[in-house]
Amino acid sequence: MAKAWNGPDGALKNDAGTRVVLTEAVGRVLAAELLAPIDLPPFANSQMDGFALAAKPLYSQPKTVDSVKSTTFVVAASIPAGTAPAPLAPGTAAPIMTGAMMPDGANAVVPVEAALPAVFPEAGEAVSLPETQPGAFVRAQGSDLVRGSVAITAGTLLNAAHIGLASALGATTLLVRRQLRVLLVTTGDEVLLPGDPRAGDALPAGKIFDANMALLRANLMQSGVEVVVAPIVRDEPHALLELLDHYVIKEALPDGASRAAVDLIVTTGGISAGAYEVVKQALDGLEVEFVSVALQPGGPQALGSYKGVPFIGFPGNPVSGVVSFELFLRPALTALSGAPAPRPRVLATLAHALTSPDGKHQIRRGVYTGPGFESAASVREVGGPSSHLLGALAQANALIHIPAGVTELQAGAKVEVWLL
Ligand SMILES: Nc1nc2c(c(=O)[nH]1)N[C@H]1C(S)=C(S)[C@@H](COP(=O)(O)OP(=O)(O)OC[C@H]3O[C@@H](n4cnc5c(N)ncnc54)[C@H](O)[C@@H]3O)O[C@H]1N2
Ligand code: MOO
């Protein structure tokens, strides 16, 4: 089992990376550090709409606005953003727009509001400008990033700011780690996918629409994982084994080696104590362990490997699946591939009393309200402890942790909360 779990770790970390276009790189993990190929800003430019001029160092700050010394300049040709300006002649000041390149000979900008008159006169006219320090309102070349420096480190989970930075540096593609490929298998004779013709007129008696496939697929996709979705497996062990065999077949790699078509198998349902537990009946006795952990929801769990591919089996109740994902799989994905970002963990004041079963680490779904000007962060439960409460899950923005051994909590107690 350990060997199987070590597989994707090594494979991902040794992965040379895949080049993707910039717009598709958000949510992926950068494979190699990105060095800045240019300075940012690439040239000194104005931070304000104003006048570019040559300022001499001031040795004392003027005490009041009225005491500021002004100088009259001849207005030079205006410098819009996007143009290469002519050098500034001595005694002149050039109207310059925000982001426009500073002309040679200028080292400071006076905002137009501070000019007399506070407008842009025509070239050749006069303008009176207050004394200013060299460098005022100038964004120096390389003041954000110097050419050759590390712009984004390898292993970074790329967010919007990283994509924006890469674009500003002129990158059209980025080298990202390959995504983990996860086979997601939903089981159960009662489960129909929305749109199934059998539910054309009405949901047949005893049947339900799938929640787990949609829920876990969305969670996995948001975690930067490539999800391979299998058709829903009926409660027949041979059907599950046939399906798994189809997906664990090896695919050839360019270097002559081979690897399974998926890195991880995740199943939902069919692992507890019933008479028709398809996952348990198919895999018990092979390299999968079926255990009960002191967690609620999410007590029944299965872990191991199938024909060398890591395997994890979540319980069928939708909230149990989500809690299992958050506690066991999400952190493992972060450790393996760098994505997703860990959930923020905070302490919050419980808004009301809660009880919890003895000997179980309970996870309740909650609505968290961050600290206000005069109030501490607080959390209140939404729904109840049962693991079928999908409506409440959809209202929640947090998981409330009640440690094993704690059976009662008073209003005002401090609890650990994971922000979803
Ligand atoms: N005698 C016992 N019964 C149960 C135990 C136990 O320890 N002893 N554990 C309970 C707990 S806790 C859980 S959680 C569930 C786990 O059961 P399974 O993993 O075997 O899951 P199923 O029985 O297949 O389904 C449970 C529940 O979830 C619904 N389900 C299944 N798939 C979906 C889906 N794709 N979308 C929406 N809902 C789904 C299913 O209809 C059941 O209601 O076992 C308890 N029983
Ligand atoms: O552990 Mo089950 O996961 O409570 O509903």
Short mmCIF file of C-alpha atoms and ligand atoms in Angstrom, two decimals:
data_model
loop_
_atom_site.label_atom_id
_atom_site.label_comp_id
_atom_site.label_asym_id
_atom_site.label_seq_id
_atom_site.Cartn_x
_atom_site.Cartn_y
_atom_site.Cartn_z
CA MET A 1 0.00 0.00 0.00
CA ALA A 2 2.75 2.42 0.99
CA LYS A 3 4.51 1.61 -2.29
CA ALA A 4 1.39 2.43 -4.26
CA TRP A 5 0.92 5.72 -2.42
CA ASN A 6 4.52 6.68 -3.03
CA GLY A 7 4.01 6.28 -6.76
CA PRO A 8 2.27 9.52 -7.67
CA ASP A 9 4.39 11.49 -5.22
CA GLY A 10 7.62 10.61 -6.98
CA ALA A 11 6.04 10.74 -10.41
CA LEU A 12 4.67 14.22 -9.87
CA LYS A 13 7.76 15.66 -8.24
CA ASN A 14 10.01 14.31 -10.99
CA ASP A 15 7.62 15.48 -13.68
CA ALA A 16 9.38 17.78 -16.17
CA GLY A 17 6.17 19.75 -16.58
CA THR A 18 3.71 20.49 -19.33
CA ARG A 19 3.51 23.79 -21.18
CA VAL A 20 0.05 25.34 -21.13
CA VAL A 21 -1.22 28.65 -22.41
CA LEU A 22 -1.34 31.34 -19.76
CA THR A 23 -5.13 31.47 -19.51
CA GLU A 24 -5.23 27.77 -18.66
CA ALA A 25 -2.51 27.91 -16.03
CA VAL A 26 -4.62 29.34 -13.20
CA GLY A 27 -5.12 26.69 -10.51
CA ARG A 28 -2.13 24.68 -11.77
CA VAL A 29 1.24 24.30 -10.01
CA LEU A 30 4.31 25.92 -11.58
CA ALA A 31 6.89 23.25 -12.47
CA ALA A 32 10.02 25.41 -12.72
CA GLU A 33 10.82 28.85 -11.37
CA LEU A 34 9.89 31.70 -13.65
CA LEU A 35 12.71 34.23 -14.05
CA ALA A 36 11.83 37.75 -15.05
CA PRO A 37 13.06 38.16 -18.69
CA ILE A 38 12.62 41.94 -18.46
CA ASP A 39 12.58 44.62 -15.77
CA LEU A 40 9.20 45.55 -14.35
CA PRO A 41 8.41 48.33 -15.03
CA PRO A 42 10.45 47.96 -18.24
CA PHE A 43 11.22 51.71 -18.23
CA ALA A 44 10.91 54.61 -15.78
CA ASN A 45 7.41 56.03 -16.11
CA SER A 46 5.09 58.57 -14.57
CA GLN A 47 2.86 57.65 -11.64
CA MET A 48 0.59 60.64 -12.23
CA ASP A 49 -0.85 62.80 -14.97
CA GLY A 50 1.37 65.85 -14.64
CA PHE A 51 4.58 67.50 -15.79
CA ALA A 52 7.94 65.78 -16.21
CA LEU A 53 10.85 68.01 -15.23
CA ALA A 54 14.45 67.97 -14.05
CA ALA A 55 14.42 68.44 -10.27
CA LYS A 56 17.43 69.29 -8.14
CA PRO A 57 17.72 67.67 -4.70
CA LEU A 58 15.86 69.61 -1.98
CA TYR A 59 17.71 69.81 1.31
CA SER A 60 14.71 70.82 3.47
CA GLN A 61 11.02 70.06 3.19
CA PRO A 62 8.84 73.15 2.65
CA LYS A 63 6.84 73.80 5.85
CA THR A 64 3.59 74.96 4.22
CA VAL A 65 2.08 74.89 0.79
CA ASP A 66 2.44 78.66 0.64
CA SER A 67 6.16 78.45 1.36
CA VAL A 68 6.78 76.17 -1.63
CA LYS A 69 8.99 77.84 -4.22
CA SER A 70 7.65 77.74 -7.75
CA THR A 71 9.52 77.89 -11.03
CA THR A 72 8.15 78.79 -14.42
CA PHE A 73 8.84 76.36 -17.26
CA VAL A 74 8.21 76.41 -20.97
CA VAL A 75 5.74 73.64 -21.80
CA ALA A 76 7.29 70.94 -24.00
CA ALA A 77 5.47 68.46 -26.28
CA SER A 78 2.97 66.27 -24.45
CA ILE A 79 3.95 62.63 -23.73
CA PRO A 80 1.05 60.16 -23.96
CA ALA A 81 1.43 56.57 -22.63
CA GLY A 82 2.80 54.19 -25.25
CA THR A 83 5.15 56.64 -26.98
CA ALA A 84 8.94 57.06 -26.93
CA PRO A 85 9.49 60.66 -25.80
CA ALA A 86 12.12 63.07 -27.09
CA PRO A 87 14.72 64.19 -24.51
CA LEU A 88 13.61 67.07 -22.28
CA ALA A 89 15.31 70.38 -23.04
CA PRO A 90 16.62 72.38 -20.06
CA GLY A 91 14.07 74.87 -18.69
CA THR A 92 11.10 72.95 -20.08
CA ALA A 93 8.50 70.67 -18.48
CA ALA A 94 6.62 68.08 -20.54
CA PRO A 95 2.97 67.21 -19.90
CA ILE A 96 3.15 63.48 -19.17
CA MET A 97 0.37 60.95 -18.64
CA THR A 98 0.24 58.11 -16.07
CA GLY A 99 2.29 55.16 -17.36
CA ALA A 100 4.06 57.22 -20.04
CA MET A 101 7.82 56.85 -20.42
CA MET A 102 9.93 59.49 -18.64
CA PRO A 103 11.98 61.47 -21.17
CA ASP A 104 15.76 61.58 -20.84
CA GLY A 105 16.68 64.66 -18.84
CA ALA A 106 13.62 64.41 -16.52
CA ASN A 107 13.71 62.84 -13.07
CA ALA A 108 10.46 63.93 -11.35
CA VAL A 109 6.79 64.55 -12.03
CA VAL A 110 4.55 67.25 -10.59
CA PRO A 111 0.84 66.25 -10.67
CA VAL A 112 -1.26 68.54 -12.84
CA GLU A 113 -3.37 69.54 -9.79
CA ALA A 114 -0.27 71.25 -8.32
CA ALA A 115 0.48 73.27 -11.48
CA LEU A 116 -0.45 76.89 -12.11
CA PRO A 117 -2.66 76.90 -14.09
CA ALA A 118 -3.84 73.37 -13.04
CA VAL A 119 -4.36 72.34 -16.66
CA PHE A 120 -2.18 71.20 -19.55
CA PRO A 121 -1.27 74.33 -21.56
CA GLU A 122 -0.29 74.14 -25.23
CA ALA A 123 3.37 73.48 -26.07
CA GLY A 124 5.39 76.71 -25.93
CA GLU A 125 3.17 78.31 -23.27
CA ALA A 126 4.33 78.79 -19.66
CA VAL A 127 3.50 76.76 -16.57
CA SER A 128 4.47 77.42 -12.98
CA LEU A 129 5.41 74.27 -11.02
CA PRO A 130 6.28 73.87 -7.32
CA GLU A 131 9.73 72.73 -6.27
CA THR A 132 9.91 68.93 -6.02
CA GLN A 133 12.30 66.10 -5.11
CA PRO A 134 14.08 64.00 -7.77
CA GLY A 135 12.16 60.73 -8.10
CA ALA A 136 8.81 62.21 -7.04
CA PHE A 137 5.93 60.37 -8.75
CA VAL A 138 8.35 58.37 -10.92
CA ARG A 139 8.10 54.57 -11.05
CA ALA A 140 11.71 53.53 -11.56
CA GLN A 141 12.69 50.85 -14.08
CA GLY A 142 12.88 47.47 -12.28
CA SER A 143 11.34 48.90 -9.08
CA ASP A 144 8.83 46.00 -9.07
CA LEU A 145 11.01 43.18 -10.43
CA VAL A 146 14.57 43.22 -11.70
CA ARG A 147 15.36 41.30 -14.88
CA GLY A 148 16.79 37.86 -14.06
CA SER A 149 15.22 37.69 -10.58
CA VAL A 150 12.78 34.95 -9.58
CA ALA A 151 9.28 36.16 -10.38
CA ILE A 152 7.41 33.00 -9.30
CA THR A 153 8.98 30.08 -7.44
CA ALA A 154 8.59 26.46 -8.58
CA GLY A 155 5.76 24.67 -6.80
CA THR A 156 3.56 27.79 -6.59
CA LEU A 157 -0.16 27.22 -6.95
CA LEU A 158 -0.92 29.77 -9.64
CA ASN A 159 -3.58 32.33 -8.83
CA ALA A 160 -4.87 35.35 -10.72
CA ALA A 161 -2.00 37.57 -9.52
CA HIS A 162 0.61 35.07 -10.79
CA ILE A 163 -1.09 34.91 -14.19
CA GLY A 164 -1.20 38.71 -14.34
CA LEU A 165 2.48 38.94 -13.42
CA ALA A 166 3.49 36.32 -16.00
CA SER A 167 1.55 38.22 -18.65
CA ALA A 168 3.21 41.52 -17.65
CA LEU A 169 6.55 39.73 -18.10
CA GLY A 170 5.53 38.75 -21.62
CA ALA A 171 4.89 35.03 -21.03
CA THR A 172 2.37 33.39 -23.33
CA THR A 173 2.71 29.94 -21.76
CA LEU A 174 3.81 28.52 -18.41
CA LEU A 175 5.42 25.21 -17.49
CA VAL A 176 3.10 23.50 -15.01
CA ARG A 177 3.17 20.17 -13.20
CA ARG A 178 0.93 17.58 -14.70
CA GLN A 179 -2.38 17.18 -12.91
CA LEU A 180 -3.13 14.11 -10.87
CA ARG A 181 -5.63 11.96 -12.74
CA VAL A 182 -8.29 10.59 -10.43
CA LEU A 183 -10.87 7.97 -11.35
CA LEU A 184 -14.12 8.81 -9.56
CA VAL A 185 -16.53 5.91 -9.15
CA THR A 186 -20.03 6.26 -7.70
CA THR A 187 -21.88 3.12 -6.66
CA GLY A 188 -25.44 2.18 -5.79
CA ASP A 189 -28.51 0.66 -7.44
CA GLU A 190 -30.57 3.53 -6.04
CA VAL A 191 -28.52 6.29 -7.70
CA LEU A 192 -29.54 7.85 -11.03
CA LEU A 193 -27.75 10.71 -12.73
CA PRO A 194 -29.92 13.76 -13.39
CA GLY A 195 -31.29 13.42 -16.91
CA ASP A 196 -31.49 9.61 -16.71
CA PRO A 197 -34.46 8.59 -18.91
CA ARG A 198 -35.68 6.31 -16.09
CA ALA A 199 -36.52 9.48 -14.19
CA GLY A 200 -38.16 11.04 -17.26
CA ASP A 201 -41.64 11.55 -15.76
CA ALA A 202 -40.82 11.24 -12.10
CA LEU A 203 -38.11 9.79 -9.90
CA PRO A 204 -39.00 6.05 -9.61
CA ALA A 205 -39.81 4.79 -6.09
CA GLY A 206 -36.65 3.99 -4.14
CA LYS A 207 -34.35 5.87 -6.49
CA ILE A 208 -32.47 9.10 -5.80
CA PHE A 209 -30.56 11.51 -7.97
CA ASP A 210 -26.78 11.43 -7.58
CA ALA A 211 -25.15 13.95 -5.31
CA ASN A 212 -21.75 12.36 -4.65
CA MET A 213 -20.42 12.24 -8.17
CA ALA A 214 -21.28 15.90 -8.74
CA LEU A 215 -20.03 16.96 -5.31
CA LEU A 216 -16.73 15.12 -5.34
CA ARG A 217 -16.08 15.86 -8.97
CA ALA A 218 -16.46 19.59 -8.28
CA ASN A 219 -14.25 19.32 -5.20
CA LEU A 220 -11.57 17.43 -7.11
CA MET A 221 -11.68 19.81 -10.04
CA GLN A 222 -11.33 22.78 -7.69
CA SER A 223 -8.31 20.99 -6.25
CA GLY A 224 -6.50 21.03 -9.57
CA VAL A 225 -7.15 17.38 -10.30
CA GLU A 226 -8.12 15.89 -13.65
CA VAL A 227 -11.22 13.82 -12.96
CA VAL A 228 -11.99 10.69 -14.95
CA VAL A 229 -15.67 10.03 -14.40
CA ALA A 230 -16.87 6.43 -14.55
CA PRO A 231 -20.47 5.41 -15.18
CA ILE A 232 -22.42 4.69 -11.98
CA VAL A 233 -21.67 1.14 -10.85
CA ARG A 234 -24.59 -1.06 -9.86
CA ASP A 235 -24.34 -3.08 -6.66
CA GLU A 236 -22.57 -6.03 -8.30
CA PRO A 237 -18.95 -6.69 -7.34
CA HIS A 238 -17.98 -8.09 -10.77
CA ALA A 239 -19.27 -4.91 -12.43
CA LEU A 240 -17.00 -2.81 -10.22
CA LEU A 241 -13.98 -5.04 -10.85
CA GLU A 242 -14.54 -4.91 -14.61
CA LEU A 243 -14.74 -1.14 -14.47
CA LEU A 244 -11.60 -0.79 -12.37
CA ASP A 245 -9.69 -3.16 -14.68
CA HIS A 246 -10.67 -0.97 -17.60
CA TYR A 247 -9.10 2.10 -15.96
CA VAL A 248 -5.96 0.66 -14.37
CA ILE A 249 -4.60 -0.69 -17.65
CA LYS A 250 -1.12 0.69 -18.26
CA GLU A 251 -0.41 3.33 -20.83
CA ALA A 252 2.98 3.51 -22.53
CA LEU A 253 5.21 6.50 -21.83
CA PRO A 254 7.57 7.98 -24.44
CA ASP A 255 10.65 6.71 -22.50
CA GLY A 256 9.45 3.11 -22.83
CA ALA A 257 8.11 2.93 -19.28
CA SER A 258 4.42 2.55 -18.55
CA ARG A 259 2.03 3.82 -15.96
CA ALA A 260 -1.60 3.27 -15.05
CA ALA A 261 -4.08 5.50 -16.84
CA VAL A 262 -5.09 6.96 -13.49
CA ASP A 263 -3.05 7.97 -10.41
CA LEU A 264 -5.74 7.35 -7.83
CA ILE A 265 -9.12 5.63 -7.58
CA VAL A 266 -11.83 7.20 -5.42
CA THR A 267 -15.10 5.38 -4.86
CA THR A 268 -18.18 6.42 -2.92
CA GLY A 269 -20.64 4.13 -1.13
CA GLY A 270 -20.75 0.40 -0.60
CA ILE A 271 -18.27 0.11 2.26
CA SER A 272 -20.26 -0.28 5.48
CA ALA A 273 -22.24 -3.12 7.08
CA GLY A 274 -25.10 -3.80 4.64
CA ALA A 275 -25.91 -6.88 2.59
CA TYR A 276 -25.06 -5.19 -0.73
CA GLU A 277 -21.78 -3.38 -0.13
CA VAL A 278 -20.36 -3.52 -3.63
CA VAL A 279 -16.95 -1.97 -2.93
CA LYS A 280 -16.38 -4.07 0.16
CA GLN A 281 -17.51 -7.30 -1.51
CA ALA A 282 -15.36 -6.67 -4.56
CA LEU A 283 -12.16 -5.58 -2.82
CA ASP A 284 -12.12 -7.03 0.70
CA GLY A 285 -9.30 -9.57 0.90
CA LEU A 286 -7.37 -7.77 -1.85
CA GLU A 287 -5.09 -4.87 -1.03
CA VAL A 288 -7.81 -2.68 0.45
CA GLU A 289 -8.48 -2.29 4.17
CA PHE A 290 -12.03 -1.53 5.35
CA VAL A 291 -11.97 0.29 8.66
CA SER A 292 -14.10 2.38 10.95
CA VAL A 293 -12.46 5.57 12.15
CA ALA A 294 -13.56 7.63 15.16
CA LEU A 295 -15.01 10.34 12.95
CA GLN A 296 -18.57 11.41 12.27
CA PRO A 297 -19.60 11.93 9.52
CA GLY A 298 -17.06 9.82 7.69
CA GLY A 299 -16.74 6.79 10.00
CA PRO A 300 -16.51 3.98 7.45
CA GLN A 301 -13.41 4.26 5.26
CA ALA A 302 -11.50 2.09 2.81
CA LEU A 303 -7.86 2.56 1.89
CA GLY A 304 -5.31 0.60 -0.08
CA SER A 305 -4.51 -0.06 -3.71
CA TYR A 306 -5.96 -1.86 -6.67
CA LYS A 307 -3.44 -3.49 -9.04
CA GLY A 308 -0.84 -0.96 -7.92
CA VAL A 309 -3.05 2.12 -8.15
CA PRO A 310 -3.75 3.90 -4.85
CA PHE A 311 -7.35 3.42 -3.77
CA ILE A 312 -9.55 5.33 -1.37
CA GLY A 313 -13.17 4.43 -0.65
CA PHE A 314 -15.44 7.05 0.90
CA PRO A 315 -18.77 6.34 2.59
CA GLY A 316 -21.90 6.89 0.51
CA ASN A 317 -23.64 9.58 2.53
CA PRO A 318 -22.91 12.84 0.69
CA VAL A 319 -21.77 14.84 3.72
CA SER A 320 -19.62 11.89 4.85
CA GLY A 321 -17.96 11.96 1.44
CA VAL A 322 -17.26 15.68 1.65
CA VAL A 323 -15.91 15.45 5.21
CA SER A 324 -13.70 12.51 4.19
CA PHE A 325 -12.46 14.50 1.22
CA GLU A 326 -11.64 17.55 3.38
CA LEU A 327 -9.93 15.61 6.15
CA PHE A 328 -8.10 12.89 4.24
CA LEU A 329 -7.84 13.51 0.51
CA ARG A 330 -7.55 17.29 0.17
CA PRO A 331 -4.45 17.53 2.42
CA ALA A 332 -2.91 14.52 0.63
CA LEU A 333 -3.45 16.19 -2.76
CA THR A 334 -1.81 19.35 -1.45
CA ALA A 335 1.18 17.37 -0.22
CA LEU A 336 1.45 15.39 -3.49
CA SER A 337 0.98 18.08 -6.10
CA GLY A 338 1.09 21.46 -4.35
CA ALA A 339 -2.61 22.04 -5.06
CA PRO A 340 -5.08 22.87 -3.65
CA ALA A 341 -4.13 25.49 -1.08
CA PRO A 342 -4.75 24.25 2.48
CA ARG A 343 -8.04 25.32 4.08
CA PRO A 344 -7.60 28.25 6.46
CA ARG A 345 -7.99 27.07 10.07
CA VAL A 346 -9.20 29.55 12.68
CA LEU A 347 -10.57 29.64 16.21
CA ALA A 348 -14.12 30.96 16.55
CA THR A 349 -16.62 31.47 19.34
CA LEU A 350 -19.50 29.03 19.23
CA ALA A 351 -22.79 30.97 19.04
CA HIS A 352 -24.79 28.27 20.88
CA ALA A 353 -24.36 25.10 22.93
CA LEU A 354 -23.64 21.79 21.14
CA THR A 355 -23.50 18.16 22.15
CA SER A 356 -21.41 15.49 20.45
CA PRO A 357 -21.26 11.68 20.74
CA ASP A 358 -18.59 10.31 23.05
CA GLY A 359 -15.40 9.00 21.46
CA LYS A 360 -15.93 10.54 18.01
CA HIS A 361 -14.30 13.50 16.36
CA GLN A 362 -17.42 15.26 15.09
CA ILE A 363 -17.49 17.64 12.17
CA ARG A 364 -20.51 19.92 12.09
CA ARG A 365 -21.32 22.25 9.24
CA GLY A 366 -21.40 25.90 10.17
CA VAL A 367 -21.75 29.49 9.12
CA TYR A 368 -18.66 31.43 10.14
CA THR A 369 -18.69 35.18 10.64
CA GLY A 370 -15.27 36.81 10.72
CA PRO A 371 -14.14 39.21 13.43
CA GLY A 372 -15.81 42.63 13.30
CA PHE A 373 -14.70 46.00 14.67
CA GLU A 374 -15.83 45.07 18.18
CA SER A 375 -16.79 41.40 17.82
CA ALA A 376 -14.78 38.18 17.81
CA ALA A 377 -15.04 35.59 15.01
CA SER A 378 -18.08 33.38 15.63
CA VAL A 379 -19.63 30.28 14.17
CA ARG A 380 -23.08 28.71 14.36
CA GLU A 381 -24.15 25.29 13.25
CA VAL A 382 -26.34 24.89 10.20
CA GLY A 383 -28.49 21.74 9.95
CA GLY A 384 -27.55 18.96 12.35
CA PRO A 385 -25.05 16.14 12.68
CA SER A 386 -26.67 13.79 10.11
CA SER A 387 -24.67 13.01 7.03
CA HIS A 388 -27.55 13.24 4.53
CA LEU A 389 -28.09 17.00 5.11
CA LEU A 390 -27.05 18.37 1.74
CA GLY A 391 -29.24 21.48 1.98
CA ALA A 392 -27.42 22.55 5.14
CA LEU A 393 -24.05 21.73 3.58
CA ALA A 394 -24.86 24.12 0.75
CA GLN A 395 -25.56 26.91 3.29
CA ALA A 396 -22.36 26.27 5.23
CA ASN A 397 -19.06 28.06 4.73
CA ALA A 398 -17.15 26.24 7.47
CA LEU A 399 -16.54 22.93 9.20
CA ILE A 400 -16.72 23.00 13.01
CA HIS A 401 -14.44 20.50 14.74
CA ILE A 402 -15.50 18.92 18.03
CA PRO A 403 -12.63 16.73 19.20
CA ALA A 404 -13.15 13.11 20.31
CA GLY A 405 -13.78 13.08 24.07
CA VAL A 406 -15.69 16.38 24.09
CA THR A 407 -19.39 15.66 24.54
CA GLU A 408 -20.71 19.11 25.46
CA LEU A 409 -19.81 22.62 24.48
CA GLN A 410 -21.37 25.77 25.92
CA ALA A 411 -22.22 28.87 23.92
CA GLY A 412 -19.09 31.01 23.87
CA ALA A 413 -16.71 28.03 23.74
CA LYS A 414 -13.74 28.38 21.39
CA VAL A 415 -13.82 25.85 18.56
CA GLU A 416 -11.53 25.04 15.64
CA VAL A 417 -13.12 25.96 12.34
CA TRP A 418 -11.98 25.18 8.80
CA LEU A 419 -13.10 27.74 6.27
CA LEU A 420 -14.53 26.23 3.09
N1 LIG B 1 -25.26 -1.34 10.47
C1 LIG B 1 -24.56 -0.25 10.11
N2 LIG B 1 -25.05 0.52 9.19
C2 LIG B 1 -24.38 1.62 8.81
C3 LIG B 1 -23.15 1.93 9.44
C4 LIG B 1 -22.63 1.05 10.40
O1 LIG B 1 -21.56 1.27 10.97
N3 LIG B 1 -23.37 -0.03 10.70
N4 LIG B 1 -22.51 3.10 9.08
C5 LIG B 1 -23.37 4.14 8.63
C6 LIG B 1 -22.59 5.25 8.17
S1 LIG B 1 -21.91 6.23 9.37
C7 LIG B 1 -22.47 5.57 6.86
S2 LIG B 1 -21.64 7.00 6.40
C8 LIG B 1 -23.03 4.76 5.80
C9 LIG B 1 -21.95 4.40 4.80
O2 LIG B 1 -22.47 3.49 3.96
P1 LIG B 1 -21.82 3.06 2.59
O3 LIG B 1 -20.54 3.68 2.36
O4 LIG B 1 -21.91 1.62 2.50
O5 LIG B 1 -22.77 3.78 1.54
P2 LIG B 1 -24.15 3.30 0.97
O6 LIG B 1 -24.81 2.38 1.91
O7 LIG B 1 -23.94 2.87 -0.41
O8 LIG B 1 -24.91 4.68 0.99
C10 LIG B 1 -25.13 5.38 2.17
C11 LIG B 1 -26.16 6.47 1.92
O9 LIG B 1 -25.71 7.35 0.94
C12 LIG B 1 -26.58 7.43 -0.14
N5 LIG B 1 -25.81 7.57 -1.40
C13 LIG B 1 -24.98 6.67 -1.91
N6 LIG B 1 -24.46 7.11 -3.08
C14 LIG B 1 -25.02 8.31 -3.30
C15 LIG B 1 -24.91 9.28 -4.33
N7 LIG B 1 -24.09 9.07 -5.39
N8 LIG B 1 -25.59 10.41 -4.23
C16 LIG B 1 -26.43 10.63 -3.17
N9 LIG B 1 -26.57 9.77 -2.15
C17 LIG B 1 -25.88 8.61 -2.22
C18 LIG B 1 -27.31 6.12 -0.12
O10 LIG B 1 -28.51 6.17 -0.80
C19 LIG B 1 -27.46 5.92 1.37
O11 LIG B 1 -28.53 6.68 1.88
O12 LIG B 1 -23.55 3.56 6.31
C20 LIG B 1 -24.30 3.70 7.51
N10 LIG B 1 -24.87 2.44 7.84
O1 MOO B 2 -19.98 8.28 9.26
MO1 MOO B 2 -21.46 8.31 8.51
O2 MOO B 2 -20.29 9.03 7.60
O3 MOO B 2 -21.93 9.41 9.80
O4 MOO B 2 -22.79 9.20 8.06
#
